[in-house]
PDB file of C-alpha atoms in Angstrom:
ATOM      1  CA  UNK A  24     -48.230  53.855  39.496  1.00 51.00           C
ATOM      2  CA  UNK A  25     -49.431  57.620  39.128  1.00 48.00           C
ATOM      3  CA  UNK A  26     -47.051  58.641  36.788  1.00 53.00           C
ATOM      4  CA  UNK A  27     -48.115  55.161  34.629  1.00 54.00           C
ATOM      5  CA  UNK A  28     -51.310  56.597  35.061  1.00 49.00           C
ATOM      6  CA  UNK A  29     -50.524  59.575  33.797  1.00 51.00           C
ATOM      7  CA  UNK A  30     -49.007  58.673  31.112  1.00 54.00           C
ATOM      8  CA  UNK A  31     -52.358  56.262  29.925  1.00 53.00           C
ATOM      9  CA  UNK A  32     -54.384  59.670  30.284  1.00 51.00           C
ATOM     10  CA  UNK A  33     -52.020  61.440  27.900  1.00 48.00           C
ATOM     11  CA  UNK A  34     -51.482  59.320  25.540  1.00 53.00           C
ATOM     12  CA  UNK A  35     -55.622  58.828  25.512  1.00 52.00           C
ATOM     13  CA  UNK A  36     -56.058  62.546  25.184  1.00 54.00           C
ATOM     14  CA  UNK A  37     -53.655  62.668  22.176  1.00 56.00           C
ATOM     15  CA  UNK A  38     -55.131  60.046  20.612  1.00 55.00           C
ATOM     16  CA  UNK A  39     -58.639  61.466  21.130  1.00 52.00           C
ATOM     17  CA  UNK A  40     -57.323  64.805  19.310  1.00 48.00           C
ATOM     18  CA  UNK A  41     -56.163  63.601  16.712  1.00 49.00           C
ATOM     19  CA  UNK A  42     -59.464  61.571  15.965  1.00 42.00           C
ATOM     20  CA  UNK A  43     -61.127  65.236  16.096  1.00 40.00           C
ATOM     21  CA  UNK A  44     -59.089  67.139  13.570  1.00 40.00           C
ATOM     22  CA  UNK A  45     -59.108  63.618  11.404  1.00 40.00           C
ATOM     23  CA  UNK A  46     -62.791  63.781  11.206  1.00 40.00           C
ATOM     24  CA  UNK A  47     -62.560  68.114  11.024  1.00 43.00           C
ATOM     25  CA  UNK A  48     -60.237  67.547   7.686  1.00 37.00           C
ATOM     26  CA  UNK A  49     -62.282  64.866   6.269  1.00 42.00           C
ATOM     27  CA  UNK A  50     -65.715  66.517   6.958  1.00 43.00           C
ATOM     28  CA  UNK A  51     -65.126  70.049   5.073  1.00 38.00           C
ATOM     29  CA  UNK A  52     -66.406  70.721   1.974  1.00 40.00           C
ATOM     30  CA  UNK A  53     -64.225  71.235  -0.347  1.00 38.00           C
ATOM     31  CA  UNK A  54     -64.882  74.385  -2.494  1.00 35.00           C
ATOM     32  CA  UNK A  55     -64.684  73.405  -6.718  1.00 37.00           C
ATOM     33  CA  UNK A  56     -63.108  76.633  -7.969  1.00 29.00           C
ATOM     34  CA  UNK A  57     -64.374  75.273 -11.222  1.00 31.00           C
ATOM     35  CA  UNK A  58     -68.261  76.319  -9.873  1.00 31.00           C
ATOM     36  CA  UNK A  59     -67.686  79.908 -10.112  1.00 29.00           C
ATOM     37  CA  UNK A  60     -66.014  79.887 -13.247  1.00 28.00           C
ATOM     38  CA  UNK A  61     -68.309  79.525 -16.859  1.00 33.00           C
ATOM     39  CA  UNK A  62     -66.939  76.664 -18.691  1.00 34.00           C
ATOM     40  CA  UNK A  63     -64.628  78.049 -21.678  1.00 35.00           C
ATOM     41  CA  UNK A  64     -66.412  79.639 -24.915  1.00 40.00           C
ATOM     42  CA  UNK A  65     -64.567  77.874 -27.192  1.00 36.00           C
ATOM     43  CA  UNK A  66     -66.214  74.558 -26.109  1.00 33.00           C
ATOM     44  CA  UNK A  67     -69.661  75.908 -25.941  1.00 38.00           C
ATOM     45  CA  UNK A  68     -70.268  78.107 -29.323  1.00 39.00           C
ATOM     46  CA  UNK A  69     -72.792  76.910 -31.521  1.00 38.00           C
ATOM     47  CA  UNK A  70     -71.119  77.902 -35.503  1.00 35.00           C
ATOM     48  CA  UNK A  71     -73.749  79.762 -37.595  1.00 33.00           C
ATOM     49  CA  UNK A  72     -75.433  77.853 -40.411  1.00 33.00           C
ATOM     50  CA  UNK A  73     -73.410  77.947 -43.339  1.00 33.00           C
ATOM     51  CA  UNK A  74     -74.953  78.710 -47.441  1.00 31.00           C
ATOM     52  CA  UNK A  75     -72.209  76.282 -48.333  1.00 36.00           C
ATOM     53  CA  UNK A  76     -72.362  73.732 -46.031  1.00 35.00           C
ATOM     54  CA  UNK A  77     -72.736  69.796 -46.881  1.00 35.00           C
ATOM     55  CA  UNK A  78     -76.006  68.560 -48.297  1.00 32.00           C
ATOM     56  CA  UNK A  79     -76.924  66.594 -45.135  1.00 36.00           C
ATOM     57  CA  UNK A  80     -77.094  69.576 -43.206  1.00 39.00           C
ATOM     58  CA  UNK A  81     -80.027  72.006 -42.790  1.00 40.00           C
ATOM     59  CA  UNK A  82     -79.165  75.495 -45.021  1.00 41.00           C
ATOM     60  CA  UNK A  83     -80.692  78.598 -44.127  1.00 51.00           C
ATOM     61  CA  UNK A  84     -81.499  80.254 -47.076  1.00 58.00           C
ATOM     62  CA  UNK A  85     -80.156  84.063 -46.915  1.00 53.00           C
ATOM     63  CA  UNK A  86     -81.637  86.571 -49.075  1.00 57.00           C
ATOM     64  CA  UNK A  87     -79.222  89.776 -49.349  1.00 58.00           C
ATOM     65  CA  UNK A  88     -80.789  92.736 -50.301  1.00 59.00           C
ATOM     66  CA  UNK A  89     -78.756  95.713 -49.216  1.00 64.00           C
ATOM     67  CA  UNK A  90     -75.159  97.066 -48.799  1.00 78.00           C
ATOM     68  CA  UNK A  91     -72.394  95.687 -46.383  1.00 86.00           C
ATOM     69  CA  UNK A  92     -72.317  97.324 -43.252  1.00 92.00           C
ATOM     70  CA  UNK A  93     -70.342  97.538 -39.690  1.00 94.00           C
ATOM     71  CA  UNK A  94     -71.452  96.492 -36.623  1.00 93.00           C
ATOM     72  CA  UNK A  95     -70.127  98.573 -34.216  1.00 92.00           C
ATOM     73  CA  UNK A  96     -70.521  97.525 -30.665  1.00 93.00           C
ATOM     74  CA  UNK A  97     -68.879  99.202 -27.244  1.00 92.00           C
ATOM     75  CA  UNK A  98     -67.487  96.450 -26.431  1.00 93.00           C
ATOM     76  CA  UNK A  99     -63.138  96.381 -25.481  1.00 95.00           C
ATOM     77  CA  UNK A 100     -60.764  93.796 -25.169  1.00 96.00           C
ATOM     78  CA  UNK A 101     -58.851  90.987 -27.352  1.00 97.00           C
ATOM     79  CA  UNK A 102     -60.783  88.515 -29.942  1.00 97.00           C
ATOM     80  CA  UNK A 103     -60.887  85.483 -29.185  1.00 97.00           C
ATOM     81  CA  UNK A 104     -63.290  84.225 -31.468  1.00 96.00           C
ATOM     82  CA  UNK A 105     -64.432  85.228 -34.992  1.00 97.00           C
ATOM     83  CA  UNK A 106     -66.804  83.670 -37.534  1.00 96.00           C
ATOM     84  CA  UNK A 107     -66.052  82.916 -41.169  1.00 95.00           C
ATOM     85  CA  UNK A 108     -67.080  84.857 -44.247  1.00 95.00           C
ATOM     86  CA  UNK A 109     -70.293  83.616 -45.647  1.00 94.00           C
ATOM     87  CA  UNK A 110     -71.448  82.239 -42.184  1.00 95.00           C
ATOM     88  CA  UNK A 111     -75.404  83.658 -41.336  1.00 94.00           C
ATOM     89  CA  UNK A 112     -75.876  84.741 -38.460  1.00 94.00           C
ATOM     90  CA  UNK A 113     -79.564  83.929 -36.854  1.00 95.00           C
ATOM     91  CA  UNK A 114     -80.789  85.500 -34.007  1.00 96.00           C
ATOM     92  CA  UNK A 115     -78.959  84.077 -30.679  1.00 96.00           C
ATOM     93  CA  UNK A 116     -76.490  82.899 -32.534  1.00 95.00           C
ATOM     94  CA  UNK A 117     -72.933  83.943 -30.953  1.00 96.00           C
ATOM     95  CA  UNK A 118     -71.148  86.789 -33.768  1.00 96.00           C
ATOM     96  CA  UNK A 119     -67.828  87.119 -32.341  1.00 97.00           C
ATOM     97  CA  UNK A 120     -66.312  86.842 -28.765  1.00 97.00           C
ATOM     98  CA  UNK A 121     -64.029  89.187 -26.878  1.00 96.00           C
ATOM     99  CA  UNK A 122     -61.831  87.830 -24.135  1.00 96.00           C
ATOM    100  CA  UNK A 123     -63.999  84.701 -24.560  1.00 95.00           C
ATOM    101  CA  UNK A 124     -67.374  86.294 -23.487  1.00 95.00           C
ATOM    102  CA  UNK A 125     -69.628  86.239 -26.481  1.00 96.00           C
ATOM    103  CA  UNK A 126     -71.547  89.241 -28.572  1.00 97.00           C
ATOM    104  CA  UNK A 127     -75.177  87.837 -29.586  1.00 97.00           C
ATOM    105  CA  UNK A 128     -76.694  88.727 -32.519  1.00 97.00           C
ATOM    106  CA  UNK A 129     -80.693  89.582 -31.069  1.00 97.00           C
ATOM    107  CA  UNK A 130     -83.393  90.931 -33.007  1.00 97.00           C
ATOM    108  CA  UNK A 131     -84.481  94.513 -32.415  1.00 97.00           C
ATOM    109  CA  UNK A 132     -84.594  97.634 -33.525  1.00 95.00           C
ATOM    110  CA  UNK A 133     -83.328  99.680 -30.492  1.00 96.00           C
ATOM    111  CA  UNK A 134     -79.639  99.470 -30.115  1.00 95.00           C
ATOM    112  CA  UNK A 135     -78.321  98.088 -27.155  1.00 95.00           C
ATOM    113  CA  UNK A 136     -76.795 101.900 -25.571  1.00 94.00           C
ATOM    114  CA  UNK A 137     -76.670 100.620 -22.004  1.00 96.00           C
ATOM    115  CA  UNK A 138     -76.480  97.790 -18.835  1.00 96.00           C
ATOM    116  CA  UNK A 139     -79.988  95.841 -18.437  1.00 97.00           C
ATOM    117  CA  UNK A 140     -79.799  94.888 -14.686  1.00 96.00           C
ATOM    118  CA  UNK A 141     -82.197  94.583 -11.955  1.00 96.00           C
ATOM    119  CA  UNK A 142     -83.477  97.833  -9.941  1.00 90.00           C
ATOM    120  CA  UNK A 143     -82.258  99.902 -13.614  1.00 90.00           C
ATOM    121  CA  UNK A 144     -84.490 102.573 -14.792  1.00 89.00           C
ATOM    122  CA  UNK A 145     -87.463 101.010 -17.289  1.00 94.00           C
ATOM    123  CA  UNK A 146     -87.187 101.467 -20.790  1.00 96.00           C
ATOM    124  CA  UNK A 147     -87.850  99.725 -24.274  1.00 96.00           C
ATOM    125  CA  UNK A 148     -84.706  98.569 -24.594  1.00 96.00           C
ATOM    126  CA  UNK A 149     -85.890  95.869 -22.165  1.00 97.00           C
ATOM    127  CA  UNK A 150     -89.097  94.492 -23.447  1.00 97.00           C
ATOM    128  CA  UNK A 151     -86.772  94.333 -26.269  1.00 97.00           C
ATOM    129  CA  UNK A 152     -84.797  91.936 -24.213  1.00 98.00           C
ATOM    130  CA  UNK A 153     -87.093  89.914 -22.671  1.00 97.00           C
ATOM    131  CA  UNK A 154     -88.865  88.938 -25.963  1.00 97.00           C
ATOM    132  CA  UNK A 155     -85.908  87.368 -27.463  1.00 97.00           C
ATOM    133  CA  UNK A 156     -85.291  85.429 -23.980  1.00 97.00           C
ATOM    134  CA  UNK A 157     -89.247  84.225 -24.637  1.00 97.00           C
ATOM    135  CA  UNK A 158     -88.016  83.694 -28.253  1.00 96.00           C
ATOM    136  CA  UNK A 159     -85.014  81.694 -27.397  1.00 96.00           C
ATOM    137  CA  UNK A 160     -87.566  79.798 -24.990  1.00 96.00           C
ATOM    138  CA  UNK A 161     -85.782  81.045 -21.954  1.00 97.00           C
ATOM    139  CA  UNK A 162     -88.674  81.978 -20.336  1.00 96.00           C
ATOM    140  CA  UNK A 163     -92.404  81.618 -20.916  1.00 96.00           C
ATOM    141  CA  UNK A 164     -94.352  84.738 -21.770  1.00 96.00           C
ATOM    142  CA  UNK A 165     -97.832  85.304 -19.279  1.00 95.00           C
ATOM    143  CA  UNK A 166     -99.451  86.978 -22.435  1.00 95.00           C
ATOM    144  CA  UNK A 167     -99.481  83.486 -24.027  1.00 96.00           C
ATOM    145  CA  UNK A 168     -99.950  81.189 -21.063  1.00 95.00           C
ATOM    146  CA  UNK A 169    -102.459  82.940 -19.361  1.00 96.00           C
ATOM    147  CA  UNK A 170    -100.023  82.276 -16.385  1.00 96.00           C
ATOM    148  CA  UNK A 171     -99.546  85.241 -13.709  1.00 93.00           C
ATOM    149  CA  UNK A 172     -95.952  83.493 -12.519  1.00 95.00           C
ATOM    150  CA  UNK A 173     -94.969  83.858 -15.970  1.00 96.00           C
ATOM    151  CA  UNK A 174     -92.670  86.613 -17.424  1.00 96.00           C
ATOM    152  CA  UNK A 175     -94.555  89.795 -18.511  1.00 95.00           C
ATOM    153  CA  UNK A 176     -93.157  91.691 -21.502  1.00 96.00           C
ATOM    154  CA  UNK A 177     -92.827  94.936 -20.542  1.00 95.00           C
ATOM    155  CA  UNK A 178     -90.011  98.222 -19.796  1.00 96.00           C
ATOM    156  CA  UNK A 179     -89.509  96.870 -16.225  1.00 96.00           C
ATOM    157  CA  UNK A 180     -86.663  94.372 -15.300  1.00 97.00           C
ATOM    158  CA  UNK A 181     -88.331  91.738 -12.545  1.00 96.00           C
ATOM    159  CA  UNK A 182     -86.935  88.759 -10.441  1.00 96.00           C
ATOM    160  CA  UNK A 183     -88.192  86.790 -13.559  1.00 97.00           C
ATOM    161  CA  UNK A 184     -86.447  88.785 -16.313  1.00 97.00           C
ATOM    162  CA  UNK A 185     -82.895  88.024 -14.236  1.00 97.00           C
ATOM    163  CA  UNK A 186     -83.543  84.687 -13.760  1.00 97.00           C
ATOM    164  CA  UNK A 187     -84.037  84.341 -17.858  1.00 97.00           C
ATOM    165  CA  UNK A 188     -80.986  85.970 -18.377  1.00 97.00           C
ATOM    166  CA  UNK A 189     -78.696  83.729 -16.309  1.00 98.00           C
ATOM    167  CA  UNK A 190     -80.251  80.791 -18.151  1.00 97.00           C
ATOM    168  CA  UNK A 191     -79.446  82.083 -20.934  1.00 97.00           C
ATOM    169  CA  UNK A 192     -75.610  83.373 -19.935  1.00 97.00           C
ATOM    170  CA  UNK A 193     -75.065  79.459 -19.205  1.00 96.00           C
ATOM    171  CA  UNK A 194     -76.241  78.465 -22.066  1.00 95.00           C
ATOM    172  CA  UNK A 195     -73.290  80.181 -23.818  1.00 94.00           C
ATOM    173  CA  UNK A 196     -70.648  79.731 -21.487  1.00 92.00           C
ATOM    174  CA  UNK A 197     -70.925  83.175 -19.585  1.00 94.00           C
ATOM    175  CA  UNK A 198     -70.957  83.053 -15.765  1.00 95.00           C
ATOM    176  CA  UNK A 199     -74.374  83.702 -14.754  1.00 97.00           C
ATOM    177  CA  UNK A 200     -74.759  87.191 -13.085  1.00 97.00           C
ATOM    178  CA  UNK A 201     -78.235  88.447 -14.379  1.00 97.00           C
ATOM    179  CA  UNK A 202     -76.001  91.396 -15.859  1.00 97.00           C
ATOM    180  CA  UNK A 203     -76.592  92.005 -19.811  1.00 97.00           C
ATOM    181  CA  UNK A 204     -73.220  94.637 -20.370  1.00 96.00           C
ATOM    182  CA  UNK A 205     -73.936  96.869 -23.343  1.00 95.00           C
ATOM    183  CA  UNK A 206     -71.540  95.105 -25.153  1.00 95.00           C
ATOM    184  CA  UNK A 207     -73.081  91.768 -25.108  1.00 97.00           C
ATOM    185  CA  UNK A 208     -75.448  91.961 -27.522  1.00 97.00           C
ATOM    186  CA  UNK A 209     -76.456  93.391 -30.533  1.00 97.00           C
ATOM    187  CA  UNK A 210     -79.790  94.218 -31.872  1.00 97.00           C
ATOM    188  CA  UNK A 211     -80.781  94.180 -35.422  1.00 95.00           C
ATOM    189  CA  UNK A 212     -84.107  93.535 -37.391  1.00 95.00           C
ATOM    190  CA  UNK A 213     -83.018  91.393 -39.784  1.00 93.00           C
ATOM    191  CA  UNK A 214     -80.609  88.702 -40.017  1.00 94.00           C
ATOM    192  CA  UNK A 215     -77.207  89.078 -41.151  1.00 94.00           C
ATOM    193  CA  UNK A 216     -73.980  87.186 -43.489  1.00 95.00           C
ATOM    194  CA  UNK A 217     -70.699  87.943 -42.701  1.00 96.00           C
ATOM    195  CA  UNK A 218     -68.920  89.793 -45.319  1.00 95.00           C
ATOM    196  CA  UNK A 219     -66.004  91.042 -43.896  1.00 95.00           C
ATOM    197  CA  UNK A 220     -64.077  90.320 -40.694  1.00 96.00           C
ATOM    198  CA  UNK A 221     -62.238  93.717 -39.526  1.00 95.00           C
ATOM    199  CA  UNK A 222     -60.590  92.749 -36.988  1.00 95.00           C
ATOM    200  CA  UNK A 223     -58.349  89.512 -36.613  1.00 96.00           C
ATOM    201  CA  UNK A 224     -58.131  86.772 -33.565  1.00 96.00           C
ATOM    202  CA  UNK A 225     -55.807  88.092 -31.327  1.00 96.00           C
ATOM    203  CA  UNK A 226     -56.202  92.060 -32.172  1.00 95.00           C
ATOM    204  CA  UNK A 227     -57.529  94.244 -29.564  1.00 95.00           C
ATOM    205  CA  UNK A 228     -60.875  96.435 -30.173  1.00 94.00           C
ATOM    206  CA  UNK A 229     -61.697  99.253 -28.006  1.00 93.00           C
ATOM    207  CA  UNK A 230     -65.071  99.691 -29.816  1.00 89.00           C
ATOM    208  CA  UNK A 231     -65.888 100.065 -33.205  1.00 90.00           C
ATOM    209  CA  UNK A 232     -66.182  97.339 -35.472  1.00 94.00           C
ATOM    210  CA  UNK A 233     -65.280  94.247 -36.061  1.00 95.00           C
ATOM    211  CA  UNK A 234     -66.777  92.803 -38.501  1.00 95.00           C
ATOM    212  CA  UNK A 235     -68.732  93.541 -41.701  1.00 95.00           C
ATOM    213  CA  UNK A 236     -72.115  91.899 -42.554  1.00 95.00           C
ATOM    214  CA  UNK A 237     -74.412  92.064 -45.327  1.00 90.00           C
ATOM    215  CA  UNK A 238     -78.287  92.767 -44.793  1.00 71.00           C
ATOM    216  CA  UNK A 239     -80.903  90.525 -45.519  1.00 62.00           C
ATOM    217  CA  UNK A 240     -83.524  87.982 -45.009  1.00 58.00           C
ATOM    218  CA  UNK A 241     -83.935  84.614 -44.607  1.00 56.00           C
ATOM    219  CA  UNK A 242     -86.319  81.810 -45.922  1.00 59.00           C
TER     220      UNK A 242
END
């Protein structure tokens, strides 16, 4: 009779355990690698306007009215993306990609000669920033809405101006870290046309240039 017993009470307790890790397994969280990873460039881009292109289509009318020039940039890698000749290139429009993280084209006369993070010294270089993100309609700007909780164009990097960027990261397929790298943008006052392409997809830059553009204006 006791070792029946016995036996009931061991059986029960192995049954009880294995209800416990059952419901352990089943109640975890998985974690989706695929959260911490930007989705891939190459199904994000947005092509620049073409002269060209078919009727239907909006064209940007590009007014060239100096030389071809190189765009150098700092950043290194392997291209993974180029443009096509004759493409314009607007401001926040994507001009090339290395190792599938994008160069922006951004208007501004200041080139972009180091990291714009949080906590980094003030400078020009980021009010330089932070207007395109209120020109991209990243952010709004408190000189226009009158709104203190607004973002304040200015040399200083706030809460607010990190926030813009990682909106604006997503929006072309980089993984959000509030980080603009030195080679992730580049700043020029005007916008340009692709005349040349220096480099081709799957060559490695380590600087320099890699592509050609001619200056202009558009209408």
């Amino acid at each position: 009779m006791k070792q029946t017993l016995t036996t009931i009470i061991v059986l029960l307790l192995a049954a009880a355990c294995t209800v416990v890790i059952v419901i352990g397994i089943s109640g975890t969280p998985k974690k989706n690698v695929g959260d911490e990873i930007a989705e891939p460039l190459s199904s994000r881009i947005v092509g620049a306007s073409r002269v060209d292109g078919p009727t239907e289509d909006k064209v940007t009318e590009f007014i060239s009215d100096g030389p071809s020039q190189r765009l150098t940039n700092s950043t290194t890698g392997t291209i993974t993306w180029l443009p096509r000749p004759g493409d314009v290139v607007e401001f926040g429009t994507v001009l090339y990609a290395v190792d599938h993280r994008p160069v922006v084209l951004m208007k501004g006369s200041l080139p972009m000669h180091r990291e714009i993070a949080y906590k980094l010294a003030d400078g020009p270089d980021v009010a330089q920033l932070e207007r395109n993100l209120v020109n991209f309609g990243f952010v709004l700007d408190e000189a226009v809405t009158g709104d203190p909780t607004d973002l304040t164009v200015d040399h200083h990097v706030t809460p607010l101006t990190v926030s813009a960027i990682r909106t604006w990261q997503l929006s072309i397929g980089m993984t959000a870290t509030g980080i603009v790298r030195q080679g992730d943008v580049i700043f020029r006052p005007e916008p340009v046309q692709i005349s040349a392409l220096n480099v081709a997809v799957g060559g490695s830059v380590d600087g320099g240039s890699v592509l050609s553009v001619s200056l202009g204006s558009q209408r």
